Amino acid sequence: MTFELFDGEGVEPRREIIAEGALVLRGFASGTGPALLAAIDLVASQSPFRFMETPGGHTMSAAMTCCGELGWVTDRRGYRYEAMDPVTGQAWPRMPEVFLKLAAEAASEAGFDDFVPDACLINRYQPGAKMGLHQDRDERDFSQPIVSVSLGLPIVFQFGGPRRNDPPVRVTLGHGDVVVWGGPVRRNYHGVLTLKAGDHPLTGGYRYNLTFRKAS
Ligand code: MD3
Ligand code: FE
């Protein structure tokens, strides 16, 4: 008799509800971490991490790349989804199977069956990088959730309300934590505080975040 004990099967993930529609699955992706990181390397070998420019002329402090049919881009012209990577002039890399499977499994834990994302934004944070409070509103279908996966160094996540001034709650997201954001909270403001320096056995000095979206 052999026992397969990877997260999501055999081990009950710890479930935490931040708000209605925001379900944290602690450690849900920790067993898949090495495969996810290998897939990130493959994506980044085709569409490299880059520091994008905001419409206001600032440079984002997290490096980003994308995979799937659509990729999220920002430049002086605005925020949008694009089928072509503006850096390579080619289509974005295809979404790795291990990404699609994890995203669908996490979404179904939260009651969203048949989640098929067409876009994955990959954020890479180095010490000092952060993401200010913002809404994700460039997607067409707000009935679909966003699934986020944290890998590597922990960070303090800020979860606000539907208005910019709503006070945010702080939640630390660590390696393997997956969050499903759907329903009422889909339009809420959110961001992350500055990444502190550290050394993670799998990612060294970095934190990666995957966000799976149905953009079209
Ligand atoms: C709540 N990324 O890429 S993931 C982003 O850690 C983004 O890199 C952060 O916000 C990061 O847009 C946070 C958690 C997250 C993602 C999307 C959400 C929370 C969300 C959309 C709606 C509400
Ligand atoms: Fe966001």
PDB file of C-alpha atoms and ligand atoms in Angstrom:
ATOM      1  CA  MET A   1       0.000   0.000   0.000  1.00  0.00           C
ATOM      2  CA  THR A   2       1.375   3.389  -0.923  1.00  0.00           C
ATOM      3  CA  PHE A   3       0.087   6.728   0.197  1.00  0.00           C
ATOM      4  CA  GLU A   4       0.187   9.761  -2.008  1.00  0.00           C
ATOM      5  CA  LEU A   5       0.137  12.731   0.309  1.00  0.00           C
ATOM      6  CA  PHE A   6       0.319  15.882  -1.733  1.00  0.00           C
ATOM      7  CA  ASP A   7      -1.670  18.965  -0.920  1.00  0.00           C
ATOM      8  CA  GLY A   8      -5.160  18.866  -2.271  1.00  0.00           C
ATOM      9  CA  GLU A   9      -5.371  15.100  -1.958  1.00  0.00           C
ATOM     10  CA  GLY A  10      -5.078  13.245   1.308  1.00  0.00           C
ATOM     11  CA  VAL A  11      -4.234  16.401   3.216  1.00  0.00           C
ATOM     12  CA  GLU A  12      -7.097  18.774   3.988  1.00  0.00           C
ATOM     13  CA  PRO A  13      -6.029  22.289   3.062  1.00  0.00           C
ATOM     14  CA  ARG A  14      -6.697  24.796   5.822  1.00  0.00           C
ATOM     15  CA  ARG A  15      -9.541  26.963   4.622  1.00  0.00           C
ATOM     16  CA  GLU A  16      -9.914  30.552   5.777  1.00  0.00           C
ATOM     17  CA  ILE A  17     -12.632  32.929   4.707  1.00  0.00           C
ATOM     18  CA  ILE A  18     -11.415  36.541   4.536  1.00  0.00           C
ATOM     19  CA  ALA A  19     -14.793  37.793   3.326  1.00  0.00           C
ATOM     20  CA  GLU A  20     -17.774  36.436   1.413  1.00  0.00           C
ATOM     21  CA  GLY A  21     -16.222  35.299  -1.861  1.00  0.00           C
ATOM     22  CA  ALA A  22     -12.601  35.303  -0.655  1.00  0.00           C
ATOM     23  CA  LEU A  23     -11.449  31.822   0.286  1.00  0.00           C
ATOM     24  CA  VAL A  24      -7.852  31.149   1.350  1.00  0.00           C
ATOM     25  CA  LEU A  25      -6.608  27.583   0.815  1.00  0.00           C
ATOM     26  CA  ARG A  26      -3.461  27.479   2.925  1.00  0.00           C
ATOM     27  CA  GLY A  27      -0.712  25.365   1.375  1.00  0.00           C
ATOM     28  CA  PHE A  28      -2.957  24.157  -1.452  1.00  0.00           C
ATOM     29  CA  ALA A  29      -0.109  24.545  -3.995  1.00  0.00           C
ATOM     30  CA  SER A  30       2.870  23.698  -1.793  1.00  0.00           C
ATOM     31  CA  GLY A  31       3.236  20.166  -3.177  1.00  0.00           C
ATOM     32  CA  THR A  32       3.058  21.527  -6.731  1.00  0.00           C
ATOM     33  CA  GLY A  33       5.583  24.297  -6.012  1.00  0.00           C
ATOM     34  CA  PRO A  34       8.554  22.814  -7.883  1.00  0.00           C
ATOM     35  CA  ALA A  35       6.439  22.015 -10.966  1.00  0.00           C
ATOM     36  CA  LEU A  36       4.871  25.480 -10.926  1.00  0.00           C
ATOM     37  CA  LEU A  37       8.288  27.128 -10.636  1.00  0.00           C
ATOM     38  CA  ALA A  38       9.644  25.035 -13.524  1.00  0.00           C
ATOM     39  CA  ALA A  39       6.644  26.122 -15.587  1.00  0.00           C
ATOM     40  CA  ILE A  40       7.302  29.774 -14.664  1.00  0.00           C
ATOM     41  CA  ASP A  41      10.893  29.369 -15.914  1.00  0.00           C
ATOM     42  CA  LEU A  42       9.607  27.914 -19.175  1.00  0.00           C
ATOM     43  CA  VAL A  43       7.161  30.797 -19.671  1.00  0.00           C
ATOM     44  CA  ALA A  44       9.854  33.362 -18.809  1.00  0.00           C
ATOM     45  CA  SER A  45      12.292  31.758 -21.274  1.00  0.00           C
ATOM     46  CA  GLN A  46       9.800  32.699 -24.006  1.00  0.00           C
ATOM     47  CA  SER A  47       8.300  35.927 -22.638  1.00  0.00           C
ATOM     48  CA  PRO A  48      10.850  37.388 -20.211  1.00  0.00           C
ATOM     49  CA  PHE A  49      10.014  39.166 -16.972  1.00  0.00           C
ATOM     50  CA  ARG A  50       9.904  42.918 -17.530  1.00  0.00           C
ATOM     51  CA  PHE A  51       9.113  46.060 -15.540  1.00  0.00           C
ATOM     52  CA  MET A  52       6.064  47.610 -17.163  1.00  0.00           C
ATOM     53  CA  GLU A  53       5.250  51.296 -17.214  1.00  0.00           C
ATOM     54  CA  THR A  54       1.998  52.674 -15.824  1.00  0.00           C
ATOM     55  CA  PRO A  55      -0.168  55.152 -17.745  1.00  0.00           C
ATOM     56  CA  GLY A  56       1.042  57.797 -15.280  1.00  0.00           C
ATOM     57  CA  GLY A  57       4.673  57.183 -16.250  1.00  0.00           C
ATOM     58  CA  HIS A  58       5.791  55.190 -13.217  1.00  0.00           C
ATOM     59  CA  THR A  59       7.596  51.879 -13.488  1.00  0.00           C
ATOM     60  CA  MET A  60       5.968  48.981 -11.653  1.00  0.00           C
ATOM     61  CA  SER A  61       8.231  47.599  -8.927  1.00  0.00           C
ATOM     62  CA  ALA A  62       7.272  43.949  -9.527  1.00  0.00           C
ATOM     63  CA  ALA A  63       8.538  42.293 -12.713  1.00  0.00           C
ATOM     64  CA  MET A  64       5.789  40.678 -14.786  1.00  0.00           C
ATOM     65  CA  THR A  65       5.149  38.253 -17.581  1.00  0.00           C
ATOM     66  CA  CYS A  66       2.072  36.395 -18.792  1.00  0.00           C
ATOM     67  CA  CYS A  67       0.882  33.202 -20.410  1.00  0.00           C
ATOM     68  CA  GLY A  68      -2.349  32.043 -21.983  1.00  0.00           C
ATOM     69  CA  GLU A  69      -4.373  33.407 -24.866  1.00  0.00           C
ATOM     70  CA  LEU A  70      -4.259  36.906 -23.393  1.00  0.00           C
ATOM     71  CA  GLY A  71      -1.713  38.792 -21.351  1.00  0.00           C
ATOM     72  CA  TRP A  72      -2.204  41.843 -19.165  1.00  0.00           C
ATOM     73  CA  VAL A  73      -0.118  44.827 -20.204  1.00  0.00           C
ATOM     74  CA  THR A  74       0.340  48.395 -19.077  1.00  0.00           C
ATOM     75  CA  ASP A  75       2.165  51.221 -20.796  1.00  0.00           C
ATOM     76  CA  ARG A  76       1.646  54.949 -21.326  1.00  0.00           C
ATOM     77  CA  ARG A  77      -1.517  54.132 -23.318  1.00  0.00           C
ATOM     78  CA  GLY A  78      -3.270  52.346 -20.452  1.00  0.00           C
ATOM     79  CA  TYR A  79      -4.073  48.959 -18.937  1.00  0.00           C
ATOM     80  CA  ARG A  80      -5.466  46.207 -21.151  1.00  0.00           C
ATOM     81  CA  TYR A  81      -5.280  42.598 -22.258  1.00  0.00           C
ATOM     82  CA  GLU A  82      -3.361  41.803 -25.436  1.00  0.00           C
ATOM     83  CA  ALA A  83      -2.944  38.616 -27.483  1.00  0.00           C
ATOM     84  CA  MET A  84       0.657  39.545 -28.372  1.00  0.00           C
ATOM     85  CA  ASP A  85       3.559  40.124 -26.033  1.00  0.00           C
ATOM     86  CA  PRO A  86       4.752  43.640 -26.917  1.00  0.00           C
ATOM     87  CA  VAL A  87       8.338  42.713 -25.928  1.00  0.00           C
ATOM     88  CA  THR A  88       8.678  39.695 -28.232  1.00  0.00           C
ATOM     89  CA  GLY A  89       6.079  40.570 -30.861  1.00  0.00           C
ATOM     90  CA  GLN A  90       4.850  36.981 -30.533  1.00  0.00           C
ATOM     91  CA  ALA A  91       1.827  35.360 -28.914  1.00  0.00           C
ATOM     92  CA  TRP A  92       2.165  34.844 -25.162  1.00  0.00           C
ATOM     93  CA  PRO A  93       3.444  31.377 -24.163  1.00  0.00           C
ATOM     94  CA  ARG A  94       0.723  28.780 -23.804  1.00  0.00           C
ATOM     95  CA  MET A  95      -0.706  28.195 -20.347  1.00  0.00           C
ATOM     96  CA  PRO A  96       1.124  25.208 -18.790  1.00  0.00           C
ATOM     97  CA  GLU A  97      -1.136  22.235 -17.958  1.00  0.00           C
ATOM     98  CA  VAL A  98       0.008  22.315 -14.326  1.00  0.00           C
ATOM     99  CA  PHE A  99      -1.296  25.905 -14.120  1.00  0.00           C
ATOM    100  CA  LEU A 100      -4.683  25.073 -15.647  1.00  0.00           C
ATOM    101  CA  LYS A 101      -5.187  22.048 -13.414  1.00  0.00           C
ATOM    102  CA  LEU A 102      -4.290  23.856 -10.209  1.00  0.00           C
ATOM    103  CA  ALA A 103      -6.478  26.861 -11.051  1.00  0.00           C
ATOM    104  CA  ALA A 104      -9.487  24.679 -11.858  1.00  0.00           C
ATOM    105  CA  GLU A 105      -9.049  22.566  -8.711  1.00  0.00           C
ATOM    106  CA  ALA A 106      -8.783  25.611  -6.478  1.00  0.00           C
ATOM    107  CA  ALA A 107     -11.789  27.303  -8.091  1.00  0.00           C
ATOM    108  CA  SER A 108     -13.888  24.183  -7.607  1.00  0.00           C
ATOM    109  CA  GLU A 109     -12.982  24.159  -3.885  1.00  0.00           C
ATOM    110  CA  ALA A 110     -14.755  27.517  -3.744  1.00  0.00           C
ATOM    111  CA  GLY A 111     -17.758  26.310  -5.734  1.00  0.00           C
ATOM    112  CA  PHE A 112     -16.708  27.609  -9.162  1.00  0.00           C
ATOM    113  CA  ASP A 113     -16.868  24.573 -11.430  1.00  0.00           C
ATOM    114  CA  ASP A 114     -15.290  24.491 -14.891  1.00  0.00           C
ATOM    115  CA  PHE A 115     -13.011  27.488 -14.370  1.00  0.00           C
ATOM    116  CA  VAL A 116     -10.974  27.805 -17.566  1.00  0.00           C
ATOM    117  CA  PRO A 117      -8.729  30.873 -17.346  1.00  0.00           C
ATOM    118  CA  ASP A 118      -7.506  32.396 -20.610  1.00  0.00           C
ATOM    119  CA  ALA A 119      -4.896  34.627 -18.946  1.00  0.00           C
ATOM    120  CA  CYS A 120      -2.300  34.189 -16.240  1.00  0.00           C
ATOM    121  CA  LEU A 121      -0.344  37.177 -14.981  1.00  0.00           C
ATOM    122  CA  ILE A 122       2.900  36.220 -13.253  1.00  0.00           C
ATOM    123  CA  ASN A 123       4.281  38.795 -10.820  1.00  0.00           C
ATOM    124  CA  ARG A 124       7.814  38.472  -9.487  1.00  0.00           C
ATOM    125  CA  TYR A 125       8.658  40.508  -6.394  1.00  0.00           C
ATOM    126  CA  GLN A 126      12.197  41.247  -5.250  1.00  0.00           C
ATOM    127  CA  PRO A 127      12.873  42.918  -1.866  1.00  0.00           C
ATOM    128  CA  GLY A 128      11.449  46.439  -1.952  1.00  0.00           C
ATOM    129  CA  ALA A 129       8.770  45.620  -4.546  1.00  0.00           C
ATOM    130  CA  LYS A 130       5.121  46.256  -3.703  1.00  0.00           C
ATOM    131  CA  MET A 131       1.735  46.721  -5.329  1.00  0.00           C
ATOM    132  CA  GLY A 132      -0.492  49.577  -4.214  1.00  0.00           C
ATOM    133  CA  LEU A 133      -4.228  49.234  -3.648  1.00  0.00           C
ATOM    134  CA  HIS A 134      -6.050  48.777  -6.953  1.00  0.00           C
ATOM    135  CA  GLN A 135      -9.033  47.033  -8.518  1.00  0.00           C
ATOM    136  CA  ASP A 136      -8.808  44.346 -11.200  1.00  0.00           C
ATOM    137  CA  ARG A 137     -11.376  45.590 -13.675  1.00  0.00           C
ATOM    138  CA  ASP A 138      -9.862  44.999 -17.105  1.00  0.00           C
ATOM    139  CA  GLU A 139     -11.612  41.631 -17.442  1.00  0.00           C
ATOM    140  CA  ARG A 140     -14.879  41.282 -19.313  1.00  0.00           C
ATOM    141  CA  ASP A 141     -16.659  38.662 -17.197  1.00  0.00           C
ATOM    142  CA  PHE A 142     -16.931  39.513 -13.505  1.00  0.00           C
ATOM    143  CA  SER A 143     -18.968  36.377 -12.788  1.00  0.00           C
ATOM    144  CA  GLN A 144     -15.718  34.419 -13.115  1.00  0.00           C
ATOM    145  CA  PRO A 145     -13.361  34.314 -10.125  1.00  0.00           C
ATOM    146  CA  ILE A 146      -9.685  35.167  -9.991  1.00  0.00           C
ATOM    147  CA  VAL A 147      -7.442  32.477  -8.513  1.00  0.00           C
ATOM    148  CA  SER A 148      -4.156  33.655  -6.992  1.00  0.00           C
ATOM    149  CA  VAL A 149      -1.188  31.451  -6.083  1.00  0.00           C
ATOM    150  CA  SER A 150       1.698  32.632  -3.894  1.00  0.00           C
ATOM    151  CA  LEU A 151       5.131  31.019  -4.189  1.00  0.00           C
ATOM    152  CA  GLY A 152       8.358  31.681  -2.316  1.00  0.00           C
ATOM    153  CA  LEU A 153       8.843  34.461   0.223  1.00  0.00           C
ATOM    154  CA  PRO A 154       5.803  35.562   2.257  1.00  0.00           C
ATOM    155  CA  ILE A 155       4.221  38.982   1.852  1.00  0.00           C
ATOM    156  CA  VAL A 156       1.538  40.994   3.626  1.00  0.00           C
ATOM    157  CA  PHE A 157      -1.550  41.194   1.423  1.00  0.00           C
ATOM    158  CA  GLN A 158      -4.043  44.035   1.869  1.00  0.00           C
ATOM    159  CA  PHE A 159      -7.675  43.380   1.185  1.00  0.00           C
ATOM    160  CA  GLY A 160      -9.947  46.400   1.068  1.00  0.00           C
ATOM    161  CA  GLY A 161     -13.543  47.004   0.063  1.00  0.00           C
ATOM    162  CA  PRO A 162     -15.288  48.158  -3.082  1.00  0.00           C
ATOM    163  CA  ARG A 163     -14.322  51.787  -2.402  1.00  0.00           C
ATOM    164  CA  ARG A 164     -10.743  53.031  -2.293  1.00  0.00           C
ATOM    165  CA  ASN A 165     -11.224  54.451   1.204  1.00  0.00           C
ATOM    166  CA  ASP A 166     -12.558  51.210   2.727  1.00  0.00           C
ATOM    167  CA  PRO A 167      -9.998  50.154   5.354  1.00  0.00           C
ATOM    168  CA  PRO A 168      -8.025  47.083   4.253  1.00  0.00           C
ATOM    169  CA  VAL A 169      -7.473  43.960   6.344  1.00  0.00           C
ATOM    170  CA  ARG A 170      -3.990  42.458   6.267  1.00  0.00           C
ATOM    171  CA  VAL A 171      -3.342  38.792   5.607  1.00  0.00           C
ATOM    172  CA  THR A 172       0.080  37.195   5.201  1.00  0.00           C
ATOM    173  CA  LEU A 173       0.316  35.012   2.089  1.00  0.00           C
ATOM    174  CA  GLY A 174       3.086  32.413   2.073  1.00  0.00           C
ATOM    175  CA  HIS A 175       4.446  29.685  -0.159  1.00  0.00           C
ATOM    176  CA  GLY A 176       1.693  27.497  -1.590  1.00  0.00           C
ATOM    177  CA  ASP A 177      -1.217  29.620  -0.406  1.00  0.00           C
ATOM    178  CA  VAL A 178      -4.013  29.855  -2.969  1.00  0.00           C
ATOM    179  CA  VAL A 179      -6.886  32.325  -2.807  1.00  0.00           C
ATOM    180  CA  VAL A 180     -10.100  32.206  -4.809  1.00  0.00           C
ATOM    181  CA  TRP A 181     -11.687  35.623  -5.290  1.00  0.00           C
ATOM    182  CA  GLY A 182     -15.201  35.496  -6.659  1.00  0.00           C
ATOM    183  CA  GLY A 183     -18.627  36.970  -6.346  1.00  0.00           C
ATOM    184  CA  PRO A 184     -19.058  40.118  -4.274  1.00  0.00           C
ATOM    185  CA  VAL A 185     -15.332  40.706  -3.584  1.00  0.00           C
ATOM    186  CA  ARG A 186     -14.244  40.439  -7.184  1.00  0.00           C
ATOM    187  CA  ARG A 187     -14.169  44.249  -7.517  1.00  0.00           C
ATOM    188  CA  ASN A 188     -12.577  44.970  -4.151  1.00  0.00           C
ATOM    189  CA  TYR A 189      -9.425  47.023  -3.774  1.00  0.00           C
ATOM    190  CA  HIS A 190      -6.345  44.981  -2.926  1.00  0.00           C
ATOM    191  CA  GLY A 191      -2.560  45.165  -2.961  1.00  0.00           C
ATOM    192  CA  VAL A 192       0.582  43.952  -1.219  1.00  0.00           C
ATOM    193  CA  LEU A 193       3.018  45.685   1.132  1.00  0.00           C
ATOM    194  CA  THR A 194       6.748  45.911   0.397  1.00  0.00           C
ATOM    195  CA  LEU A 195       8.473  42.534   0.160  1.00  0.00           C
ATOM    196  CA  LYS A 196      11.057  42.017   2.877  1.00  0.00           C
ATOM    197  CA  ALA A 197      14.375  40.367   2.051  1.00  0.00           C
ATOM    198  CA  GLY A 198      14.608  36.657   2.767  1.00  0.00           C
ATOM    199  CA  ASP A 199      15.856  33.370   1.414  1.00  0.00           C
ATOM    200  CA  HIS A 200      13.326  30.746   0.382  1.00  0.00           C
ATOM    201  CA  PRO A 201      14.561  27.210  -0.367  1.00  0.00           C
ATOM    202  CA  LEU A 202      12.772  27.136  -3.744  1.00  0.00           C
ATOM    203  CA  THR A 203      12.761  30.761  -4.906  1.00  0.00           C
ATOM    204  CA  GLY A 204      15.743  32.373  -3.153  1.00  0.00           C
ATOM    205  CA  GLY A 205      15.132  36.090  -2.732  1.00  0.00           C
ATOM    206  CA  TYR A 206      11.875  36.236  -4.698  1.00  0.00           C
ATOM    207  CA  ARG A 207       8.150  35.931  -4.266  1.00  0.00           C
ATOM    208  CA  TYR A 208       6.062  34.887  -7.266  1.00  0.00           C
ATOM    209  CA  ASN A 209       2.350  35.378  -7.616  1.00  0.00           C
ATOM    210  CA  LEU A 210       0.198  33.804 -10.288  1.00  0.00           C
ATOM    211  CA  THR A 211      -3.238  35.266 -10.979  1.00  0.00           C
ATOM    212  CA  PHE A 212      -5.542  33.247 -13.172  1.00  0.00           C
ATOM    213  CA  ARG A 213      -8.207  35.222 -14.943  1.00  0.00           C
ATOM    214  CA  LYS A 214     -10.985  34.840 -17.474  1.00  0.00           C
ATOM    215  CA  ALA A 215     -10.233  38.017 -19.348  1.00  0.00           C
ATOM    216  CA  SER A 216     -12.316  37.752 -22.523  1.00  0.00           C
TER     217      SER A 216
HETATM  218  C1  MD3 B   1      -8.912  40.471  -4.814  1.00  0.00           C
HETATM  219  N1  MD3 B   1      -1.566  40.730  -7.460  1.00  0.00           N
HETATM  220  O1  MD3 B   1      -1.790  40.929 -10.112  1.00  0.00           O
HETATM  221  S1  MD3 B   1      -2.893  38.482  -5.646  1.00  0.00           S
HETATM  222  C2  MD3 B   1      -2.637  41.534  -9.433  1.00  0.00           C
HETATM  223  O2  MD3 B   1       0.183  39.352  -4.777  1.00  0.00           O
HETATM  224  C3  MD3 B   1      -2.537  41.491  -7.957  1.00  0.00           C
HETATM  225  O3  MD3 B   1       0.778  39.837  -6.783  1.00  0.00           O
HETATM  226  C4  MD3 B   1      -1.289  40.661  -6.043  1.00  0.00           C
HETATM  227  O4  MD3 B   1      -3.296  42.116  -7.299  1.00  0.00           O
HETATM  228  C5  MD3 B   1      -0.024  39.881  -5.844  1.00  0.00           C
HETATM  229  O5  MD3 B   1      -3.585  42.171  -9.912  1.00  0.00           O
HETATM  230  C6  MD3 B   1      -2.413  40.116  -5.260  1.00  0.00           C
HETATM  231  C7  MD3 B   1      -4.458  38.439  -4.842  1.00  0.00           C
HETATM  232  C8  MD3 B   1      -5.617  39.048  -5.589  1.00  0.00           C
HETATM  233  C9  MD3 B   1      -5.643  39.062  -6.954  1.00  0.00           C
HETATM  234  C10 MD3 B   1      -6.745  39.553  -7.608  1.00  0.00           C
HETATM  235  C11 MD3 B   1      -7.855  40.015  -6.897  1.00  0.00           C
HETATM  236  C12 MD3 B   1      -6.689  39.520  -4.887  1.00  0.00           C
HETATM  237  C13 MD3 B   1      -7.808  39.993  -5.516  1.00  0.00           C
HETATM  238  C14 MD3 B   1      -9.001  40.507  -7.540  1.00  0.00           C
HETATM  239  C15 MD3 B   1     -10.083  40.933  -6.824  1.00  0.00           C
HETATM  240  C16 MD3 B   1     -10.031  40.918  -5.440  1.00  0.00           C
HETATM  241 FE    FE B   2      -4.929  42.841  -8.577  1.00  0.00          FE
END
